[in-house]
PDB file of C-alpha atoms and ligand atoms in Angstrom:
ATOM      1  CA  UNK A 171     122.207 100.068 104.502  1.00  0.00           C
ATOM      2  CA  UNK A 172     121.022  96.797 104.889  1.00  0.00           C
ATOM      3  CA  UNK A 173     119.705  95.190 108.293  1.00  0.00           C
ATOM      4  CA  UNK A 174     121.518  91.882 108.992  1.00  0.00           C
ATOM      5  CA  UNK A 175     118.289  90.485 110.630  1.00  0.00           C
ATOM      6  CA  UNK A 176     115.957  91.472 107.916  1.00  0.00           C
ATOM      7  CA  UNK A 177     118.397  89.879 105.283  1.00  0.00           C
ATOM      8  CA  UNK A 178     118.444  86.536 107.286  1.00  0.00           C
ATOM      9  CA  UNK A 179     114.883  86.483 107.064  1.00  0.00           C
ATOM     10  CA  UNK A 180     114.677  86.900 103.451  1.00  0.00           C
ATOM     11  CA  UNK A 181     117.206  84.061 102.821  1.00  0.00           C
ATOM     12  CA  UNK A 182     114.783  82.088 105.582  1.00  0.00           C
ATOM     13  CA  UNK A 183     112.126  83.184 102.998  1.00  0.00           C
ATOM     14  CA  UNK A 184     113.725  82.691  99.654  1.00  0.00           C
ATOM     15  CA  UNK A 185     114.650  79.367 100.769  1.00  0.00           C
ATOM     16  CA  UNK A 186     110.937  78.092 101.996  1.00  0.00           C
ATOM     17  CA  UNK A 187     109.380  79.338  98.638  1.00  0.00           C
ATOM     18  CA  UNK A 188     112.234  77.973  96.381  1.00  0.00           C
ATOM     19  CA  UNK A 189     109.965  75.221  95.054  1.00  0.00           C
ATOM     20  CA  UNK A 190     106.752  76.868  94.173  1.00  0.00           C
ATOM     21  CA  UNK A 191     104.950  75.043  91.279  1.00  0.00           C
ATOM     22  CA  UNK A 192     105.503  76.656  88.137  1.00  0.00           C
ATOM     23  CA  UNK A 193     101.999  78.029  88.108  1.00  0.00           C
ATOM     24  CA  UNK A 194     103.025  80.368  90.940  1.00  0.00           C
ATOM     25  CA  UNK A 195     104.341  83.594  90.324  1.00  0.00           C
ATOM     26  CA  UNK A 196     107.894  83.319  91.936  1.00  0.00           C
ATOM     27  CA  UNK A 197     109.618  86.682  93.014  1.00  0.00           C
ATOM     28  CA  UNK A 198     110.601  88.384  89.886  1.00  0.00           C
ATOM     29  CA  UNK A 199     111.900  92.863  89.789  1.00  0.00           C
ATOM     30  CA  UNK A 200     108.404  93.822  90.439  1.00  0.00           C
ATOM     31  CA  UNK A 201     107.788  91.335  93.719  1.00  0.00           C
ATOM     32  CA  UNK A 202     111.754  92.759  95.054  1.00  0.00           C
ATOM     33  CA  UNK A 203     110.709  96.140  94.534  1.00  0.00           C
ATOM     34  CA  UNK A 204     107.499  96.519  96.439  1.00  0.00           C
ATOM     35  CA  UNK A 205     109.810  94.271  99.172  1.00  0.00           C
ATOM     36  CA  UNK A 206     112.051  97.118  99.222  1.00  0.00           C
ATOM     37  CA  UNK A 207     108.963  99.903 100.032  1.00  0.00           C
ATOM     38  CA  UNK A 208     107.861  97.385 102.590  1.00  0.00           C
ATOM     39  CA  UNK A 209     111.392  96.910 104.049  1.00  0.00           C
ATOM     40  CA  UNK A 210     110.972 101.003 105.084  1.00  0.00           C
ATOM     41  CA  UNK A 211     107.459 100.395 106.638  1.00  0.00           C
ATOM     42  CA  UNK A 212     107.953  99.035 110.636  1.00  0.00           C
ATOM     43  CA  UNK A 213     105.721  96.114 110.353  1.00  0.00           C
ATOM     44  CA  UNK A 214     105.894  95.231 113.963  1.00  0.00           C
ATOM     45  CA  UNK A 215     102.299  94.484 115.399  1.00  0.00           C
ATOM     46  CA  UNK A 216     100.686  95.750 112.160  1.00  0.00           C
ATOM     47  CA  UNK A 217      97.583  94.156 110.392  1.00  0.00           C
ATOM     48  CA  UNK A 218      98.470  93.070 106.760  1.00  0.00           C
ATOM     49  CA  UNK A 219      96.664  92.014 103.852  1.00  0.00           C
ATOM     50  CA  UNK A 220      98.922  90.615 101.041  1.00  0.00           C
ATOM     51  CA  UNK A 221      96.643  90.630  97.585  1.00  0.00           C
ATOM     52  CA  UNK A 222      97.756  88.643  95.137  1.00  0.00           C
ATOM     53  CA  UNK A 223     100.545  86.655  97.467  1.00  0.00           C
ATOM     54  CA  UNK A 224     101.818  84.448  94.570  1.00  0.00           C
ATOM     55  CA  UNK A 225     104.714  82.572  96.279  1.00  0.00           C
ATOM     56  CA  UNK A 226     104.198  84.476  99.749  1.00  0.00           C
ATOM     57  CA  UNK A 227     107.435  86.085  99.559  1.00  0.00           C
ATOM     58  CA  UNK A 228     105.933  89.578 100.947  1.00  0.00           C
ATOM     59  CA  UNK A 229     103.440  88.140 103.469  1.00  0.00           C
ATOM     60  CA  UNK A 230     106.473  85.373 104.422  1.00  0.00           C
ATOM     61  CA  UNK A 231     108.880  88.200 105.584  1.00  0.00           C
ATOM     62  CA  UNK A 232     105.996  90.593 107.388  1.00  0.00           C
ATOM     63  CA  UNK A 233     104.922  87.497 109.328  1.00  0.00           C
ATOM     64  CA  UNK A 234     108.632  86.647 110.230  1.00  0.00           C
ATOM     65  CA  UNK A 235     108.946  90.427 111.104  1.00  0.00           C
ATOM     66  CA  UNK A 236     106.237  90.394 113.762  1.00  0.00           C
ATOM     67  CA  UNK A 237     103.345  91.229 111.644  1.00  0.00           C
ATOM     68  CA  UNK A 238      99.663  89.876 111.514  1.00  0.00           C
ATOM     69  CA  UNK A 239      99.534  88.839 108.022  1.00  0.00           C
ATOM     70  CA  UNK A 240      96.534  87.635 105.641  1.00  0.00           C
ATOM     71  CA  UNK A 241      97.728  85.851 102.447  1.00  0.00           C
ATOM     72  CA  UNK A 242      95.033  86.014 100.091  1.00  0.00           C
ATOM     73  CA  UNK A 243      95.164  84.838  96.179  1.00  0.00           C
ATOM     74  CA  UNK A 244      92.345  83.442  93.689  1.00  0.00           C
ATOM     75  CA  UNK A 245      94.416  81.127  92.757  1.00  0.00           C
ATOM     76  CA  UNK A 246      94.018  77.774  95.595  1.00  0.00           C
ATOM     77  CA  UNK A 247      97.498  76.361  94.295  1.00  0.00           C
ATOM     78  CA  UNK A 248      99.001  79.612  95.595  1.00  0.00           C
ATOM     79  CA  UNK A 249      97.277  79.754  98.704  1.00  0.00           C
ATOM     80  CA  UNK A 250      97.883  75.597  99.650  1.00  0.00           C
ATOM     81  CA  UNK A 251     102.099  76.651  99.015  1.00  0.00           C
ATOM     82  CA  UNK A 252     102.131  79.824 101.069  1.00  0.00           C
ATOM     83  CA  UNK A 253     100.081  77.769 103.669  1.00  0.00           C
ATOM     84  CA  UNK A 254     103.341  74.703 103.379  1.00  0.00           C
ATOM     85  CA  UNK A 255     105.913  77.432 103.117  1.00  0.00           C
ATOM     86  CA  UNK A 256     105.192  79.244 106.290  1.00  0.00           C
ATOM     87  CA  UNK A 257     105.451  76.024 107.773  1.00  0.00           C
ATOM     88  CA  UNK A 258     108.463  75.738 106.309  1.00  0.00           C
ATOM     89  CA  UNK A 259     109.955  78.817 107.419  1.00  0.00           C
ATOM     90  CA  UNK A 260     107.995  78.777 110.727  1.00  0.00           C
ATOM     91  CA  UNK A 261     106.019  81.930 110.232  1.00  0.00           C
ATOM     92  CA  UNK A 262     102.403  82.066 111.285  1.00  0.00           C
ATOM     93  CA  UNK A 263      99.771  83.631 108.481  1.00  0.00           C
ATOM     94  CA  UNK A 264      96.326  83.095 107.603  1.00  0.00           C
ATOM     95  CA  UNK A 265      96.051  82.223 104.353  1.00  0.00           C
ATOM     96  CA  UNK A 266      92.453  82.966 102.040  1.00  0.00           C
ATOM     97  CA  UNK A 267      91.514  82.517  98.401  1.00  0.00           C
ATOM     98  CA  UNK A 268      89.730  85.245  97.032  1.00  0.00           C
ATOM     99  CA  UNK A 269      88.890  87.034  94.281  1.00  0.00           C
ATOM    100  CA  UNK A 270      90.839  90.768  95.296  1.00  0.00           C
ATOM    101  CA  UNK A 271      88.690  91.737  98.589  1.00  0.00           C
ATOM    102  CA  UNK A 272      85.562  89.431  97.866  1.00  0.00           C
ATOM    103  CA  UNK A 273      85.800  86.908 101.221  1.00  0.00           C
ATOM    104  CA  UNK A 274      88.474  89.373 103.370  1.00  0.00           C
ATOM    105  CA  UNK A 275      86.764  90.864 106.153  1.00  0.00           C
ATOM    106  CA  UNK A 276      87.851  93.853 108.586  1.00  0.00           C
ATOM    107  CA  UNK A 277      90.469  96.396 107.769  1.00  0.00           C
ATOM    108  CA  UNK A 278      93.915  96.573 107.677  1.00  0.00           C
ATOM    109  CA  UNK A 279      97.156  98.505 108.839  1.00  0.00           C
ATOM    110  CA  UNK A 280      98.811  97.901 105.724  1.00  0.00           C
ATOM    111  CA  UNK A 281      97.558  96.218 102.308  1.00  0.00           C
ATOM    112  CA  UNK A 282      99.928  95.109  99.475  1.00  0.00           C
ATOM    113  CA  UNK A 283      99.211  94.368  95.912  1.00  0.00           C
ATOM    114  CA  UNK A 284     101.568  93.224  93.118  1.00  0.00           C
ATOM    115  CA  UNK A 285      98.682  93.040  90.439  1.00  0.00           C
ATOM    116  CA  UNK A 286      98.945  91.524  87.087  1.00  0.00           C
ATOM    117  CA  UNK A 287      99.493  94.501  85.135  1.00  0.00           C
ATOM    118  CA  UNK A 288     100.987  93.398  81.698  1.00  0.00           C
ATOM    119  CA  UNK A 289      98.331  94.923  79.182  1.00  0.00           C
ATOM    120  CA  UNK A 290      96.792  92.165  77.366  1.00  0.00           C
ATOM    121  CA  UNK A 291      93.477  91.265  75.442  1.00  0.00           C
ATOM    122  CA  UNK A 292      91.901  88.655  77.795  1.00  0.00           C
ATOM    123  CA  UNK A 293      92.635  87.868  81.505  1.00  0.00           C
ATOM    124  CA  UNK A 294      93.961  84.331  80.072  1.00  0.00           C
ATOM    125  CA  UNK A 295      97.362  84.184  82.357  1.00  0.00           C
ATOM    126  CA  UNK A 296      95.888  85.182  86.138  1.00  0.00           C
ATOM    127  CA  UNK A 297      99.321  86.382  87.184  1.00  0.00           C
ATOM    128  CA  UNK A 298     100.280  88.865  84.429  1.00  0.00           C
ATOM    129  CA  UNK A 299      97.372  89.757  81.952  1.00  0.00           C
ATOM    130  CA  UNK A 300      95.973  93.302  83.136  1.00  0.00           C
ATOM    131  CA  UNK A 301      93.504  93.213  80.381  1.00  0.00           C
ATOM    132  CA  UNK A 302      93.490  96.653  78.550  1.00  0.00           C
ATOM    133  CA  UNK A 303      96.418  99.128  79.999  1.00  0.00           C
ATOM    134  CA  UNK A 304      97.029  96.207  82.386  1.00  0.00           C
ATOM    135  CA  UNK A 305      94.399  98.115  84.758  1.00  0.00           C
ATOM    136  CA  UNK A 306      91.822  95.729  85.432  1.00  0.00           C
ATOM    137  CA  UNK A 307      93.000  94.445  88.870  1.00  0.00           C
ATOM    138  CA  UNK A 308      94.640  97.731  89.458  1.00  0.00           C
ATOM    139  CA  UNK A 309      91.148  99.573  88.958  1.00  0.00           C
ATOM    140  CA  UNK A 310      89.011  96.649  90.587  1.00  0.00           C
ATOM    141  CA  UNK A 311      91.171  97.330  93.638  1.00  0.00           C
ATOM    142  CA  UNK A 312      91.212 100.443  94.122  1.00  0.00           C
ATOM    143  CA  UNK A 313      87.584 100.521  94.073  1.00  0.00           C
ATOM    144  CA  UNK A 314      87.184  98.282  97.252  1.00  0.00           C
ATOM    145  CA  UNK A 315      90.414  99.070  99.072  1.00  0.00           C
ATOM    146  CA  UNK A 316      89.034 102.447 100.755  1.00  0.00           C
ATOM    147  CA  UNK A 317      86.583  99.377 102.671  1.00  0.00           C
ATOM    148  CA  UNK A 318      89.444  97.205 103.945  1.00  0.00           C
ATOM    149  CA  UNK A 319      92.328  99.988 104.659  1.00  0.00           C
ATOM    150  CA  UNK A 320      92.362 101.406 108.960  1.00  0.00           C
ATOM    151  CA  UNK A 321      91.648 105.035 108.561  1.00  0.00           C
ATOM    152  CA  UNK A 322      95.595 106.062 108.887  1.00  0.00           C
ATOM    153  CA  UNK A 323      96.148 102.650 106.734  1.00  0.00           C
ATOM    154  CA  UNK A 324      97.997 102.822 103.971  1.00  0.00           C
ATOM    155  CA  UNK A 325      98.335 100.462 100.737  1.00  0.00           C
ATOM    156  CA  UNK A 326     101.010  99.832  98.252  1.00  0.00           C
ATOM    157  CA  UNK A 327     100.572  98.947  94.721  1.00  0.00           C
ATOM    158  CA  UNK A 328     102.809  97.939  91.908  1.00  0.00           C
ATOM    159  CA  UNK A 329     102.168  99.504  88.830  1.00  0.00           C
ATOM    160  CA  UNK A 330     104.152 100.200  85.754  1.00  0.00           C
ATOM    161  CA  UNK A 331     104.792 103.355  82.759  1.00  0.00           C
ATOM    162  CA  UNK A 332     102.541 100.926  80.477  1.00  0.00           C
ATOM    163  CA  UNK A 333      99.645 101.328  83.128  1.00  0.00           C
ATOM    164  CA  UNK A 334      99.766 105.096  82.973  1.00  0.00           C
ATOM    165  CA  UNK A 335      99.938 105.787  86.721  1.00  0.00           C
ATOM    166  CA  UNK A 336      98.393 109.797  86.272  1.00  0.00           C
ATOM    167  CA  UNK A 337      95.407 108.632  85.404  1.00  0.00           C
ATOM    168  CA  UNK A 338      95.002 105.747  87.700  1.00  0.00           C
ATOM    169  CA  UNK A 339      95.372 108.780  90.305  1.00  0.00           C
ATOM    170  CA  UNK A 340      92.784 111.091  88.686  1.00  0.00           C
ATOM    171  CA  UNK A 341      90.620 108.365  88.360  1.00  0.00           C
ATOM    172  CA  UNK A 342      91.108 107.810  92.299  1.00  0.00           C
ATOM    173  CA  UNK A 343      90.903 110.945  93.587  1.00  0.00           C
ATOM    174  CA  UNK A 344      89.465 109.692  97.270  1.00  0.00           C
ATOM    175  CA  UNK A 345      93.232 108.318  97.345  1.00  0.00           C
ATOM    176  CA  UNK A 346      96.307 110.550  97.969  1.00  0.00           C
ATOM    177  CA  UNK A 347      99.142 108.598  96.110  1.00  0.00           C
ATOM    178  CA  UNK A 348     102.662 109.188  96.715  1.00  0.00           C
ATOM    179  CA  UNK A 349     105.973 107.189  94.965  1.00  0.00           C
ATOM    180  CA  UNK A 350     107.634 104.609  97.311  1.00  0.00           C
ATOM    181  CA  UNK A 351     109.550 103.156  95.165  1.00  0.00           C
ATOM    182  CA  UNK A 352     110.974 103.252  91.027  1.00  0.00           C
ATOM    183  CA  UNK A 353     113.043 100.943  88.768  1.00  0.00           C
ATOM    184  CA  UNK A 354     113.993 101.405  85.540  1.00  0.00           C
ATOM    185  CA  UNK A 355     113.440  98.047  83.300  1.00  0.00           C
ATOM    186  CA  UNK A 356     113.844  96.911  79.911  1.00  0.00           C
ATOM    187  CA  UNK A 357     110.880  98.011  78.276  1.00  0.00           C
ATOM    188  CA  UNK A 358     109.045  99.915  81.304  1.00  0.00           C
ATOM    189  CA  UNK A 359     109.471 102.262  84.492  1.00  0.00           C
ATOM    190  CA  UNK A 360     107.831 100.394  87.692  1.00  0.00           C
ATOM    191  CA  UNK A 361     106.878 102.236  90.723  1.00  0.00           C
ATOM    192  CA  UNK A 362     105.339 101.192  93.829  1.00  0.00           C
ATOM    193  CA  UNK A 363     102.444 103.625  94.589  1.00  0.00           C
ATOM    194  CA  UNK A 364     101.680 104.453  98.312  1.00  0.00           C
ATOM    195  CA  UNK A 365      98.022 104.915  99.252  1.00  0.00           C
ATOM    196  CA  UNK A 366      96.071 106.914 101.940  1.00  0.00           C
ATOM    197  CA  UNK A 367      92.536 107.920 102.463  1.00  0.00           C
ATOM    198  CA  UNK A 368      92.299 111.746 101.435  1.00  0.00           C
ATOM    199  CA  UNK A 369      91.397 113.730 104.945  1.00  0.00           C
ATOM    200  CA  UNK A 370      87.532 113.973 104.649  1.00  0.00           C
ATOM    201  CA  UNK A 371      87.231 110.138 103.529  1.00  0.00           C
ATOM    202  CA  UNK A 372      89.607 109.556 107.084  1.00  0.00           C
ATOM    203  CA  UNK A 373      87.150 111.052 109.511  1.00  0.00           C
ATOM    204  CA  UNK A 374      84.701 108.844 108.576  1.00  0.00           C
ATOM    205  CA  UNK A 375      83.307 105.737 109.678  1.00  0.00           C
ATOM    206  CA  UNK A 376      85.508 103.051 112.457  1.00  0.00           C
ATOM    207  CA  UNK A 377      88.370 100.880 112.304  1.00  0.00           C
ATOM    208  CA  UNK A 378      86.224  98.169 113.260  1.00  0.00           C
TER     209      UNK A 378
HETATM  210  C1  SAM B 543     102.391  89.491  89.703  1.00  0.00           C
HETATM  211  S1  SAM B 543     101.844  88.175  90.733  1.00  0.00           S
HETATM  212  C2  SAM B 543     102.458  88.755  92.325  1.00  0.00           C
HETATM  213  C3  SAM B 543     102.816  87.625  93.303  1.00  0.00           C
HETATM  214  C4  SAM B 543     103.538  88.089  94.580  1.00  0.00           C
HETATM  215  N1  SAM B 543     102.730  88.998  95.359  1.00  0.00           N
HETATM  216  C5  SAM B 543     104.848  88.744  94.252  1.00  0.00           C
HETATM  217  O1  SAM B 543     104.973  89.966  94.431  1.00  0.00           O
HETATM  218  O2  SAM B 543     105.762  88.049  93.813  1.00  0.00           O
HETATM  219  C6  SAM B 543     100.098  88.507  90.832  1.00  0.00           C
HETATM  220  C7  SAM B 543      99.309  87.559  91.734  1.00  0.00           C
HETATM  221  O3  SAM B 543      97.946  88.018  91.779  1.00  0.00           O
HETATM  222  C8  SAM B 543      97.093  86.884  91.764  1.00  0.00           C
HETATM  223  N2  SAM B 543      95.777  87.315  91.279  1.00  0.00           N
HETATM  224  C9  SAM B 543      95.377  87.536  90.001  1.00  0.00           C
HETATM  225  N3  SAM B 543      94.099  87.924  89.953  1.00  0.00           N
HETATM  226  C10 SAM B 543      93.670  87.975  91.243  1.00  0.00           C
HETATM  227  C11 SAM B 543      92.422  88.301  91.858  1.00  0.00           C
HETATM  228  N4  SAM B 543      91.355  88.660  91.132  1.00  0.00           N
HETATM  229  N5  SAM B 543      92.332  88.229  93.213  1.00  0.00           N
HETATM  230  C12 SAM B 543      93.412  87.840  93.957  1.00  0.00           C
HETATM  231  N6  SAM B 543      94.605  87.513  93.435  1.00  0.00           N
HETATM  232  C13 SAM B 543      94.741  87.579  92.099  1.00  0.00           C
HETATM  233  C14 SAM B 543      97.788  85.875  90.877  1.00  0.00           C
HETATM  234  O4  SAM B 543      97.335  84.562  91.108  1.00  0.00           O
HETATM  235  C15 SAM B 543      99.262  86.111  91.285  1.00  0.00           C
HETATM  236  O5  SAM B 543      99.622  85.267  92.346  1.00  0.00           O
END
């Protein structure tokens, strides 16, 4: 059923980001999707890092929700419009440009990624090419995300049928995964995959 107050927010949101450079990855099936596993999450009061922000839409409607958001994208034209459009929609965010994890510090309640994950030869087009399998981001991330997610964190990623989500989970296996989310496209299944630290990884180290 949907919430009346989350779906004024979105409009608030839809309408702050409508004119994002066309360099920007505006909200396409995949972006709506992982909105729709983070619409079941209460985001109230949480900590949350938004990889990848693109237009902001995700990190936009946690911050309007109450949440403590980081907007973080390699790309600096992305970052400088999320920055204008939560002005626009009067949301407050910190916004950072980095490469995945490399200048985020402390952990996080929550962590989002919408990765490029189109396979592809090169990483020519930094919002869709996923190099080969479209798992170079997806890997890469995985790889630092147990360092930045709060011990009962959890993370969700987009991925699609063409990026052969078994074996991204056998090749994580200090991750239990569970499906949030599916759509059928055109060509491709996507799925938002939800992420926790397996037991013995959570009794380690603090939330610091
Ligand atoms: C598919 S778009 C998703 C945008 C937005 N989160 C959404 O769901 O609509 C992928 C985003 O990841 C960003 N990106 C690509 N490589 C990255 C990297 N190494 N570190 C951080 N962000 C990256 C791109 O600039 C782009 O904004």
């Amino acid at each position: 059923m949907n919430d009346p107050k989350s779906d004024k927010i979105l409009r608030n949101v839809l309408e702050a980001i409508s004119q994002a450079p066309k360099n920007v990855y505006s909200p396409r099936e995949d972006s709506y999707l992982l909105l729709d596993a983070v619409k079941s999450l209460n985001v109230q009061g949480k900590t949350i890092l938004d990889i990848g922000t693109g237009s902001g839409i995700l990190s936009l409607y946690c911050a309007l929700l109450g949440a403590d958001v980081t907007a973080a994208d390699i790309d600096g034209e992305a970052v400088q419009f999320v920055a204008g459009a939560a002005e626009r929609a009067g949301a407050e965010l910190r916004t950072v440009k980095s490469d995945l994890f490399a200048n985020i510090s402390g952990k996080f309640d929550v962590i989002l990624f919408n990765p490029p994950y189109l396979p592809s030869e090169d990483l020519k087009d930094r919002t869709v090419d996923g190099g080969p399998e479209g798992r170079v981001l997806i890997d890469r991330f995985l790889n630092d995300l147990s360092t930045h997610m709060k011990t009962k964190g959890v993370a969700y990623l987009l991925v699609s049928s063409l990026n052969n989500p078994s074996s991204i989970e056998r090749a994580h296996p200090e991750y239990e995964f569970a499906s949030a989310a599916k759509q059928s496209l055109f060509f491709e299944e996507i799925q938002v995959l939800c992420a926790r630290l397996r037991n013995n990884l959570s009794s380690q180290g603090s939330d610091g």
